[in-house]
mmCIF file of C-alpha atoms and ligand atoms in Angstrom:
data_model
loop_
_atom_site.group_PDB
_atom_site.id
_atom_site.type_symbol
_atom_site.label_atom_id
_atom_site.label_comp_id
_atom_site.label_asym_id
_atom_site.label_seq_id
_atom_site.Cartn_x
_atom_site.Cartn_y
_atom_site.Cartn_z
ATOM 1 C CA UNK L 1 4.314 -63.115 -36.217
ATOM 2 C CA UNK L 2 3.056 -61.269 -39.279
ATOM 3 C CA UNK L 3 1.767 -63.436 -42.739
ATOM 4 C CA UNK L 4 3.798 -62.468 -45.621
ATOM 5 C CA UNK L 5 2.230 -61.364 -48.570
ATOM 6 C CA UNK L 6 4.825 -62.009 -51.972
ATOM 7 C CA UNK L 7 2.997 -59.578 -54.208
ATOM 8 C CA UNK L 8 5.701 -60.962 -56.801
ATOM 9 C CA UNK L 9 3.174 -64.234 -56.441
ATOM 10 C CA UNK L 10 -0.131 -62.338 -56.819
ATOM 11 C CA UNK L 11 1.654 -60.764 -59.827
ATOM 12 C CA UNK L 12 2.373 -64.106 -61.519
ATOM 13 C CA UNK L 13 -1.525 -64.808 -61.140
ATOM 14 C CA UNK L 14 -2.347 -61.964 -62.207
ATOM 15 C CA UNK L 15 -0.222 -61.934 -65.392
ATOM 16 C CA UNK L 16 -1.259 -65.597 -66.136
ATOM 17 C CA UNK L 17 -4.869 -64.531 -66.091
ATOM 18 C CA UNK L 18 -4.302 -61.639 -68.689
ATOM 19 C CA UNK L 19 -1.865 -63.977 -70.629
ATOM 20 C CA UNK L 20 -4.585 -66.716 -70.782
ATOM 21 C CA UNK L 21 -7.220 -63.582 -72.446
ATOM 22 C CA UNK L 22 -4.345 -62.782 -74.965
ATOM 23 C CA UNK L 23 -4.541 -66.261 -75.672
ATOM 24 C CA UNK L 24 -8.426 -66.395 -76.824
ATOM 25 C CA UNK L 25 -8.317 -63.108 -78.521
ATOM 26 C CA UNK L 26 -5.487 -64.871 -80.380
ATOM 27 C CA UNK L 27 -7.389 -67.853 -81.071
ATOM 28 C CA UNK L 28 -10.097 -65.690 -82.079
ATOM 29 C CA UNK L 29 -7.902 -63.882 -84.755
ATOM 30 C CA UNK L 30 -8.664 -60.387 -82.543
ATOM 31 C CA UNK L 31 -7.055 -57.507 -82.624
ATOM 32 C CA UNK L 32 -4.917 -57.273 -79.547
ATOM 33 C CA UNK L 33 -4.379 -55.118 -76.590
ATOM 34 C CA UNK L 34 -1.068 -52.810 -77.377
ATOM 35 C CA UNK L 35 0.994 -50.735 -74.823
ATOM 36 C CA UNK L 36 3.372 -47.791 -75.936
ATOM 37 C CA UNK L 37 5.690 -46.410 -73.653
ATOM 38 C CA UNK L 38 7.148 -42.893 -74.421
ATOM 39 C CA UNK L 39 11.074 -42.754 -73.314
ATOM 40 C CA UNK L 40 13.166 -39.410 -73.166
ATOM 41 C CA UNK L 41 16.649 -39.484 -72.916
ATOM 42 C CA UNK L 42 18.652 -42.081 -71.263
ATOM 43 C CA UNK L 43 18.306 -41.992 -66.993
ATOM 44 C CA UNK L 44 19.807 -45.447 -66.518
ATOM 45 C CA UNK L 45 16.786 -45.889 -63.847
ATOM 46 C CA UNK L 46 13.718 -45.171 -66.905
ATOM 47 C CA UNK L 47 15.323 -47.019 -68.881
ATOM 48 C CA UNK L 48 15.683 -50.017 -67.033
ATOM 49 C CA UNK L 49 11.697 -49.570 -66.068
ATOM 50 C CA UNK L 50 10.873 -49.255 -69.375
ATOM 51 C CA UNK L 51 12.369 -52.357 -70.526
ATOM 52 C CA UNK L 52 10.800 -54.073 -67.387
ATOM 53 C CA UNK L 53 7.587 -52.774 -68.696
ATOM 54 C CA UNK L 54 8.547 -54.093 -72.128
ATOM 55 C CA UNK L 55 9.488 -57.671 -71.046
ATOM 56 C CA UNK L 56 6.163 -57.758 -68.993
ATOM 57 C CA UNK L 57 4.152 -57.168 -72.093
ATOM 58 C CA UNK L 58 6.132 -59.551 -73.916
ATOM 59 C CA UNK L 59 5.806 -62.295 -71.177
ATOM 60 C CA UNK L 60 1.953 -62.237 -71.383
ATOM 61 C CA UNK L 61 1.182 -61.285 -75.377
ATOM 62 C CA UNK L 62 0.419 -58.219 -75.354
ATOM 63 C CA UNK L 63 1.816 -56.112 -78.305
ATOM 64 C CA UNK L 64 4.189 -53.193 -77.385
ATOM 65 C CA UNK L 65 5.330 -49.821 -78.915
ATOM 66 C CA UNK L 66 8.830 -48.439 -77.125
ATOM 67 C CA UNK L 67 9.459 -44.877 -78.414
ATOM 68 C CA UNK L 68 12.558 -43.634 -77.363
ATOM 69 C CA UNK L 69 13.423 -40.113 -77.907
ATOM 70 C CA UNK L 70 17.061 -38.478 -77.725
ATOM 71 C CA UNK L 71 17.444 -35.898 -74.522
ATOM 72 C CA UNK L 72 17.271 -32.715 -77.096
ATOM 73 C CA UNK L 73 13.782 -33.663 -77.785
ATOM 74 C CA UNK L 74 11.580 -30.378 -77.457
ATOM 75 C CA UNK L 75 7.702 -29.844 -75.785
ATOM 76 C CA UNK L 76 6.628 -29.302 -78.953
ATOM 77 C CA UNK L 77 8.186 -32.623 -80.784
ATOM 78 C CA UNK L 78 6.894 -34.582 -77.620
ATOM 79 C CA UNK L 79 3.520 -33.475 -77.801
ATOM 80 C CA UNK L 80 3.251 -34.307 -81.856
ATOM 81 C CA UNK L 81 4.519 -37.714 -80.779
ATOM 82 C CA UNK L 82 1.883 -38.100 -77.553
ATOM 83 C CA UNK L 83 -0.794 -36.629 -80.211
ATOM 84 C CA UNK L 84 0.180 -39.205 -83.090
ATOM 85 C CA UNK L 85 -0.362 -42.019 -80.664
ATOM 86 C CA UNK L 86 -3.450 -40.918 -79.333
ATOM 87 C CA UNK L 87 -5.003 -40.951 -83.107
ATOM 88 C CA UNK L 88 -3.470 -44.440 -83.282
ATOM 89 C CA UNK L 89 -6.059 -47.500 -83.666
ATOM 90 C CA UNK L 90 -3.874 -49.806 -82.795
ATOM 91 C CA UNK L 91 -2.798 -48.644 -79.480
ATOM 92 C CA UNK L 92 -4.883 -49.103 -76.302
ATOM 93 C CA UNK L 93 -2.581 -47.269 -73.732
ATOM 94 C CA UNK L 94 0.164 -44.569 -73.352
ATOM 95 C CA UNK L 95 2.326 -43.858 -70.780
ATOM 96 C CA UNK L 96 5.459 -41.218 -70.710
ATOM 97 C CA UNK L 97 7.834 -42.691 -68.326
ATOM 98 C CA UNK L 98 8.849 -39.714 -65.642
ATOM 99 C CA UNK L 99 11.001 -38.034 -64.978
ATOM 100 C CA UNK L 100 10.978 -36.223 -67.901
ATOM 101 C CA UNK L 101 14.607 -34.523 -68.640
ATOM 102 C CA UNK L 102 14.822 -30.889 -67.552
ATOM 103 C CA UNK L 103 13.445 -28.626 -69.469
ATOM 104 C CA UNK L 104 10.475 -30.554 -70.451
ATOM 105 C CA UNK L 105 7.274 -29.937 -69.136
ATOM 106 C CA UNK L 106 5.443 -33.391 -67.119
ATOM 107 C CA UNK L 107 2.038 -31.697 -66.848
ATOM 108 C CA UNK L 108 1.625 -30.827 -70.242
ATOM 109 C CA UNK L 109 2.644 -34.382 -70.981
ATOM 110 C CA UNK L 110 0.325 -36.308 -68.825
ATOM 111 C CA UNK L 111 -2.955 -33.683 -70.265
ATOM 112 C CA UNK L 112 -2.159 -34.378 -73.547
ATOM 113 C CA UNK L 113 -2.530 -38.722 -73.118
ATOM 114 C CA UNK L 114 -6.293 -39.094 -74.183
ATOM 115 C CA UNK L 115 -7.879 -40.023 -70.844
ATOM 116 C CA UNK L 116 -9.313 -43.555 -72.161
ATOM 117 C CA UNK L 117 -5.629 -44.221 -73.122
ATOM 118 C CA UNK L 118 -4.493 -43.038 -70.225
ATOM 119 C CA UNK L 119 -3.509 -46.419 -68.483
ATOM 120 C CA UNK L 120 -0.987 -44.428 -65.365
ATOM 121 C CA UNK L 121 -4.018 -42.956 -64.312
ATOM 122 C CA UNK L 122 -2.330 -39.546 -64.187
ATOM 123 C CA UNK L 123 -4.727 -37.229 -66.188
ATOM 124 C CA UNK L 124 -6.769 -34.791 -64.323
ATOM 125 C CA UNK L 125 -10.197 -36.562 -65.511
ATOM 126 C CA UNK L 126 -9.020 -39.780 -64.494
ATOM 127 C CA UNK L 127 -7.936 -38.238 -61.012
ATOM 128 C CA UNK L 128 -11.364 -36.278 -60.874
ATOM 129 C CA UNK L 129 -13.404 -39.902 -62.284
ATOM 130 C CA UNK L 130 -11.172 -41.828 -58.677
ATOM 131 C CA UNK L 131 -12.286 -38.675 -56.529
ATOM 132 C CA UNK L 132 -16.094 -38.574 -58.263
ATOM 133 C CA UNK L 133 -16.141 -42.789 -57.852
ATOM 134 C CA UNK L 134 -16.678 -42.883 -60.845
ATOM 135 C CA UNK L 135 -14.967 -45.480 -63.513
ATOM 136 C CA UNK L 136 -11.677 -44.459 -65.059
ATOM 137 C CA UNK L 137 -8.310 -45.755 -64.627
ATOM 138 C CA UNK L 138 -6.322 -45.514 -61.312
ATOM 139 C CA UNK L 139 -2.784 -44.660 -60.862
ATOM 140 C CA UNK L 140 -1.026 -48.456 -61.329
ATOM 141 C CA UNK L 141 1.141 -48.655 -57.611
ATOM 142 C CA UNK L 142 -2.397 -47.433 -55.259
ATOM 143 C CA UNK L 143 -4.172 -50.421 -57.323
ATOM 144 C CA UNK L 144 -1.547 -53.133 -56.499
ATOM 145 C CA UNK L 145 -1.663 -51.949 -52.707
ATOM 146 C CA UNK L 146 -5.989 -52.396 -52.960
ATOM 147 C CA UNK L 147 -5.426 -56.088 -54.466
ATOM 148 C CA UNK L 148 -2.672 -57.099 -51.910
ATOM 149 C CA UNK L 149 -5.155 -56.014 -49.284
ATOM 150 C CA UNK L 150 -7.813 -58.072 -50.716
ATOM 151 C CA UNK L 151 -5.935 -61.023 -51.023
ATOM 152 C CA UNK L 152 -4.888 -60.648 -47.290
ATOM 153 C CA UNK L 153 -8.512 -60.833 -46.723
ATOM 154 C CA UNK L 154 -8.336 -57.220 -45.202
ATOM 155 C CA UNK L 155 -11.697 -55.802 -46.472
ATOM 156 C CA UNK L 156 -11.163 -51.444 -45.087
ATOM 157 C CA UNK L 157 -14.763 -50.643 -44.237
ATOM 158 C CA UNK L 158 -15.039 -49.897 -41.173
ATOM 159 C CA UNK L 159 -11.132 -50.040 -40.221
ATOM 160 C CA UNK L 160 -8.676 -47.676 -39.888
ATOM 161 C CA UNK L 161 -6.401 -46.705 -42.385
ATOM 162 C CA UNK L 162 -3.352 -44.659 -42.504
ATOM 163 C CA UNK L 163 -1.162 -43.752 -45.231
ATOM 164 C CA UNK L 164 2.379 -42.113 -45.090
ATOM 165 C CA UNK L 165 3.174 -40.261 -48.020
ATOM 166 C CA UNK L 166 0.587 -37.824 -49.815
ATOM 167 C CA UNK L 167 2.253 -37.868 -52.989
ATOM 168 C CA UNK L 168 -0.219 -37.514 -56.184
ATOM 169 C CA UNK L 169 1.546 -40.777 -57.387
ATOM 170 C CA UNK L 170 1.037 -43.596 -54.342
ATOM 171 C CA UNK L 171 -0.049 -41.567 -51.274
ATOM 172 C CA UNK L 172 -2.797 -39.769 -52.241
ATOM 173 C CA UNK L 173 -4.518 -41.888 -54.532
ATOM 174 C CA UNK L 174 -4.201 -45.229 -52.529
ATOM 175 C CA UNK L 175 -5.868 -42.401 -49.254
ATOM 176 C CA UNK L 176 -8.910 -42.586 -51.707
ATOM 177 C CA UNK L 177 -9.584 -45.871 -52.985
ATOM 178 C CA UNK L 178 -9.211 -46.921 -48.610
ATOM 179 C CA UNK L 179 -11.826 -44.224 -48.369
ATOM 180 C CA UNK L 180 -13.834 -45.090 -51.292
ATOM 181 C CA UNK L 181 -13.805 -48.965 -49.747
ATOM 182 C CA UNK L 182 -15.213 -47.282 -46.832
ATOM 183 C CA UNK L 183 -12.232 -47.438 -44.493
ATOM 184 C CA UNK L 184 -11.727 -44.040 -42.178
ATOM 185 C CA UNK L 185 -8.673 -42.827 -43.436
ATOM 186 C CA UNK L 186 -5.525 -40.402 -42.198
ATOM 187 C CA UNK L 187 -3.141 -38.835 -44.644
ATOM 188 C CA UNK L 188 -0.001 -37.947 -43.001
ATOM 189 C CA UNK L 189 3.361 -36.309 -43.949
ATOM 190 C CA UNK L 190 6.260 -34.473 -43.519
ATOM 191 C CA UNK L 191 4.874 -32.335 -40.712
ATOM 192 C CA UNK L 192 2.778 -35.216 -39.025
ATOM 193 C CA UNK L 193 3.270 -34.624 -35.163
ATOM 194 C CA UNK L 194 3.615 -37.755 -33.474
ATOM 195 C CA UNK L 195 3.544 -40.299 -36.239
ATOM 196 C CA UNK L 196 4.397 -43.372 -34.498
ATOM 197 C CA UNK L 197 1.168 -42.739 -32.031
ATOM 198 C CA UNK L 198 -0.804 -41.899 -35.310
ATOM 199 C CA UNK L 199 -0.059 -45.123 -37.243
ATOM 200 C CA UNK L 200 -0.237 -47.393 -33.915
ATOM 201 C CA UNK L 201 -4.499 -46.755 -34.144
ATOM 202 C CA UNK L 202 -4.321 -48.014 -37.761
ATOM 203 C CA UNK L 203 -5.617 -51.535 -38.801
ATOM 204 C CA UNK L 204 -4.198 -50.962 -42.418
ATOM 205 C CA UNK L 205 -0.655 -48.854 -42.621
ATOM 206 C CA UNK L 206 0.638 -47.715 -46.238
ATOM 207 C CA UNK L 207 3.710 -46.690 -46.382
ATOM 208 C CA UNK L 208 4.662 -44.448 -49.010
ATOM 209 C CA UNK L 209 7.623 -42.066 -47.947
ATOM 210 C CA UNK L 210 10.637 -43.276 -49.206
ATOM 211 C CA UNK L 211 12.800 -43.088 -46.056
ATOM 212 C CA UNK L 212 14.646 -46.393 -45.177
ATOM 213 C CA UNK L 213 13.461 -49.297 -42.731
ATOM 214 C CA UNK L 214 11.836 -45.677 -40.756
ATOM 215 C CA UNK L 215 8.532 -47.452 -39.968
ATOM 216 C CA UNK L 216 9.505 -49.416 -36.374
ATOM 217 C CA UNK L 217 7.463 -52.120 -34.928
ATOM 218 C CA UNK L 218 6.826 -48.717 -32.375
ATOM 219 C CA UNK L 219 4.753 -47.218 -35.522
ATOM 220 C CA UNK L 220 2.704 -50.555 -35.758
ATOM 221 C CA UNK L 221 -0.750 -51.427 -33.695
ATOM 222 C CA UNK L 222 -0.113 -55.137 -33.551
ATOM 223 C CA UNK L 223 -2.113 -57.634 -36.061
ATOM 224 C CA UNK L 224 -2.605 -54.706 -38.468
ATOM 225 C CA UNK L 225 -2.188 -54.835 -42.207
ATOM 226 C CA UNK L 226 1.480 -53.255 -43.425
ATOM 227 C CA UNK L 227 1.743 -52.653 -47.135
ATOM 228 C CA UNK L 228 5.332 -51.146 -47.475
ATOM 229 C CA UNK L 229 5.503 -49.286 -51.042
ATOM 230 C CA UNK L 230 8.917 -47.592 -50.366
ATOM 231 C CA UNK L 231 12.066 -48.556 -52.855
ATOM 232 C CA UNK L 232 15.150 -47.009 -50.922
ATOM 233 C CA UNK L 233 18.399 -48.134 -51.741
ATOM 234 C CA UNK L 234 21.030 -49.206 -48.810
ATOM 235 C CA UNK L 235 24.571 -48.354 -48.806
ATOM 236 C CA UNK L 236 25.625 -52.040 -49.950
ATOM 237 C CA UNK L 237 23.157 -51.210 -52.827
ATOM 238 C CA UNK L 238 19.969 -53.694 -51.931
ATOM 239 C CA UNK L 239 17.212 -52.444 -51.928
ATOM 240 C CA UNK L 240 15.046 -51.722 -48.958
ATOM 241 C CA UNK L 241 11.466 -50.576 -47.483
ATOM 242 C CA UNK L 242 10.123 -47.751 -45.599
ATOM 243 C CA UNK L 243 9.423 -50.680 -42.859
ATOM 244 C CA UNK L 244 11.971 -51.921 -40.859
ATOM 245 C CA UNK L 245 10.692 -55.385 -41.695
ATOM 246 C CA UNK L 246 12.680 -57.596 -39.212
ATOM 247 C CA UNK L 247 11.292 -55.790 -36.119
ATOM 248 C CA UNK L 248 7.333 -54.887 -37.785
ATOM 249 C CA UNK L 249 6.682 -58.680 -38.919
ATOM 250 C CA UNK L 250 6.644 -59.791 -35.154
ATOM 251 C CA UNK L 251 3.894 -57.282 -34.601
ATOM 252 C CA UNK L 252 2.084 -57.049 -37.810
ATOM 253 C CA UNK L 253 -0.598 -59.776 -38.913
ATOM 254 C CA UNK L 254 0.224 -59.136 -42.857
ATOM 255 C CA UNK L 255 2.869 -57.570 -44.137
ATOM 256 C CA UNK L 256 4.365 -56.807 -47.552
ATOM 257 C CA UNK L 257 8.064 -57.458 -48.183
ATOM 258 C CA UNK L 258 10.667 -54.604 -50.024
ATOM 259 C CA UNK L 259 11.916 -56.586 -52.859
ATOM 260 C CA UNK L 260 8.595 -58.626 -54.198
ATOM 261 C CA UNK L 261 6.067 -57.003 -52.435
ATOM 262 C CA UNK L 262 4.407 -53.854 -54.128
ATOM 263 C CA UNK L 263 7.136 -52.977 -56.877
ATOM 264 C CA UNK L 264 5.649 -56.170 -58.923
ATOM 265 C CA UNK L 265 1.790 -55.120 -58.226
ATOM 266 C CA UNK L 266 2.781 -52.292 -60.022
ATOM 267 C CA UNK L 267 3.593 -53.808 -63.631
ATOM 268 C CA UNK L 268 0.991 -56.171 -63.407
ATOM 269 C CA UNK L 269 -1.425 -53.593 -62.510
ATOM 270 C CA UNK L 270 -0.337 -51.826 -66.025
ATOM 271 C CA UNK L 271 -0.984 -54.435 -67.832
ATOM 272 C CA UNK L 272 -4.818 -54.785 -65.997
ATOM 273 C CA UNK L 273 -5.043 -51.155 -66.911
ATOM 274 C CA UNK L 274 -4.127 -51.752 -70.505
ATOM 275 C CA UNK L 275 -6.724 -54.540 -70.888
ATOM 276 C CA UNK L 276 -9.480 -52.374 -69.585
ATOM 277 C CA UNK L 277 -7.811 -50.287 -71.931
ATOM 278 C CA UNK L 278 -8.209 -52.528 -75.015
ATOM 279 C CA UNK L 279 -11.963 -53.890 -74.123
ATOM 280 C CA UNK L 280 -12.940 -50.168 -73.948
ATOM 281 C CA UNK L 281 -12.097 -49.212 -76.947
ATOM 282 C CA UNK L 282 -13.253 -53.022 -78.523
ATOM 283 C CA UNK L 283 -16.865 -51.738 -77.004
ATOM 284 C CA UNK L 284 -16.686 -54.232 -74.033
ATOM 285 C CA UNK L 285 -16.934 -53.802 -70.597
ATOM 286 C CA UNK L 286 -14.868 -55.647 -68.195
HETATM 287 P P1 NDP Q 1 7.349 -38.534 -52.747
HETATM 288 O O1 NDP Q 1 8.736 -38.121 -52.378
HETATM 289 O O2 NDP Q 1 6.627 -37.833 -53.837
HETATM 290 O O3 NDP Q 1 6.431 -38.436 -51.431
HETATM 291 C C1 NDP Q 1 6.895 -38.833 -50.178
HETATM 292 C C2 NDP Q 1 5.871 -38.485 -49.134
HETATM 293 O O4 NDP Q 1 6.396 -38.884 -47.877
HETATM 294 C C3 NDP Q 1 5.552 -36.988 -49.043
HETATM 295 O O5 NDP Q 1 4.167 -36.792 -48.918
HETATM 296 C C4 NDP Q 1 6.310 -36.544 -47.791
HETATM 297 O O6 NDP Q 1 5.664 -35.502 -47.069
HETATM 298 C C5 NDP Q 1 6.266 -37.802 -46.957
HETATM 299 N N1 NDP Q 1 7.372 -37.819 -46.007
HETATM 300 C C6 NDP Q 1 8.685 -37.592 -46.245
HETATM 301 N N2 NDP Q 1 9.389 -37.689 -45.111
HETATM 302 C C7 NDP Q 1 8.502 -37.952 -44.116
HETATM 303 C C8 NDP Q 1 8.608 -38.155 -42.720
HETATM 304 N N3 NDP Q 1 9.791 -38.096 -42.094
HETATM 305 N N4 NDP Q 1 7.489 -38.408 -42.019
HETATM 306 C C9 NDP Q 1 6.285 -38.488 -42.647
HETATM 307 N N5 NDP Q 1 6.135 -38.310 -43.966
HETATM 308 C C10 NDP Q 1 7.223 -38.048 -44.689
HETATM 309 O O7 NDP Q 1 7.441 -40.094 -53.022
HETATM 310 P P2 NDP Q 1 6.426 -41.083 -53.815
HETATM 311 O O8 NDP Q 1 5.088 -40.999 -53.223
HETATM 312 O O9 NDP Q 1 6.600 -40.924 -55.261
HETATM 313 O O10 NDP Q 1 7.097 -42.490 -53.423
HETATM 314 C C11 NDP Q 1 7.178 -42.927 -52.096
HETATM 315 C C12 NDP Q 1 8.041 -44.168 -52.033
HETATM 316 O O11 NDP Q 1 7.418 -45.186 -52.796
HETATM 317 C C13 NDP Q 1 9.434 -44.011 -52.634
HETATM 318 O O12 NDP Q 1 10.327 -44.805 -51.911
HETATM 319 C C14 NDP Q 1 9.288 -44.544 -54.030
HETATM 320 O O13 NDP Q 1 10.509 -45.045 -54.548
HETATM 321 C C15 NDP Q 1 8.315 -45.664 -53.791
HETATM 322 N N6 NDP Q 1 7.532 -46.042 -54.962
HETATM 323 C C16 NDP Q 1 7.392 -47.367 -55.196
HETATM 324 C C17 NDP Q 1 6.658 -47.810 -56.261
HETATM 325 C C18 NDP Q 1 6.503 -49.270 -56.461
HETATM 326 O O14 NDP Q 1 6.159 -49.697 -57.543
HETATM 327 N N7 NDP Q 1 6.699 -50.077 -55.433
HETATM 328 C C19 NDP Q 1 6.042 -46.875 -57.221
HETATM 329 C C20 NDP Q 1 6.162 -45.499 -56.825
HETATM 330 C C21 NDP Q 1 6.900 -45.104 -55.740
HETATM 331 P P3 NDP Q 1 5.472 -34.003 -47.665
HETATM 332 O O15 NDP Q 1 4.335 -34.111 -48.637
HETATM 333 O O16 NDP Q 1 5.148 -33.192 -46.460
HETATM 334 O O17 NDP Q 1 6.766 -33.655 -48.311
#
């Protein structure tokens, strides 16, 4: 029978430890750390993440900036607006919550975020820094499946590691920090042959595909690590994993559960990113 790892508990400690460095920049009449988050139009879904965003920053101190921009907003007005806030003193990180409405051009978006405000970890130079191992700031979801890992006490060197999904957001990012942690590491996808015999010979399983409860106890070498980042919704509307998780906890040793398992990491891992953010550009390493 699998461990459980509530990442919606690592998350509290998390935001308690940035809250409690909010607190003695406050005392020390600092400057602090400030998030803006660029909205466009109104997808029910973005805007619900961007006020979860919001109330995160809120909850731990940190100041926050919420543009939101009608639908009929054009390339060119939402590059003067990403521009404006990269010229900005006061703010430490940007992010453009995607999708974007049609129309609008992501990629454009995402290179025009100055890279050392660049706190989704989406720019090419921060992709190229995770690739080169060198410092920059990682997509927010692959780092919240790293620290769930680590505080299973799963260190990858030497294991095996597979990760469904090769997606630039969670897949294929999360493939590279395993293999930069030294971890021998298989990327598979849509045309995988024989997935369940692929991900039975890994120690650590990612799941990143976005297919209900798909990933059987059959897919799972038992006492490996499962970290399940899928958010599917079920018919009854709850939400729901990649993993089956009633029949992969009897095999598993850890295991992540689909709500409070990942989906938290992720916030909490954009506020980390923010900080770095903020003692960056105060001249401090951390
Ligand atoms: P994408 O749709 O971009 O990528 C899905 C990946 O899964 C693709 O690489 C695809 O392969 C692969 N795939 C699809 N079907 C199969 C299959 N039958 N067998 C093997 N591989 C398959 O999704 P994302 O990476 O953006 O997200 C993945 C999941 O994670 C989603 O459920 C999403 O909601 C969730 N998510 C959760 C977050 C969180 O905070 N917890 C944050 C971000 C995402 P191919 O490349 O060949 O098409």
């Amino acid at each position: 029978m699998a461990q459980v790892m509530m990442g919606s508990e690592v998350a509290k400690d998390l935001r308690r430890g940035i809250a409690e460095q909010i607190d003695r920049l406050k005392a020390q009449g600092r400057r602090l750390p400030r998030l803006a988050v660029v909205l466009v139009g109104d997808n029910p879904a973005s805007l619900s993440y961007v006020r979860g965003k919001e109330k995160a920053c809120a909850e731990v101190g940190m100041a926050s900036l919420m543009i939101h921009l009608p639908s009929s907003t054009t390339q060119a007005q939402l590059m003067e607006q990403i521009r404006q806030l990269n010229q900005d003193a006061t703010v430490d990180g940007i992010l453009c919550q995607l999708p974007l409405p049609e129309g609008l051009d992501e990629r454009q978006v995402i290179q025009e975020i100055a890279v050392d405000k660049d706190v989704d970890g989406f720019h090419p130079v921060n992709v190229g820094k995770l690739h080169l191992k060198e410092d920059g700031f990682v997509p927010c979801t692959p780092l919240g499946c790293m620290e769930l890992l680590h505080r299973m006490g799963v260190d990858p060197a030497g294991k095996r590691a597979v990760v469904i999904g090769r997606s630039n957001l969670v897949g294929a990012p999360v493939a590279r920090l395993l293999l930069n942690e030294n971890a021998t590491v298989t990327i598979c996808h849509s045309k995988t042959a024989d997935l369940p015999a692929v991900c039975r010979q890994a120690d650590i399983l990612i799941a990143a595909v976005g297919r209900a409860k798909m990933i059987t106890s059959d897919y799972i070498k038992e006492g490996a690590a499962v970290i399940d980042v899928g958010i599917n919704r079920t018919e009854e509307g709850r939400l729901t994993g990649d993993v089956d998780f009633d029949s992969a906890v009897e095999k598993a040793g850890w295991i992540t559960p689909v709500p409070k398992g990942v989906g938290p990491m992720t916030i909490a891992m954009l506020l980390k990113n923010t900080m770095k953010a903020y003692y960056g550009h105060e001249g401090e390493q951390k």
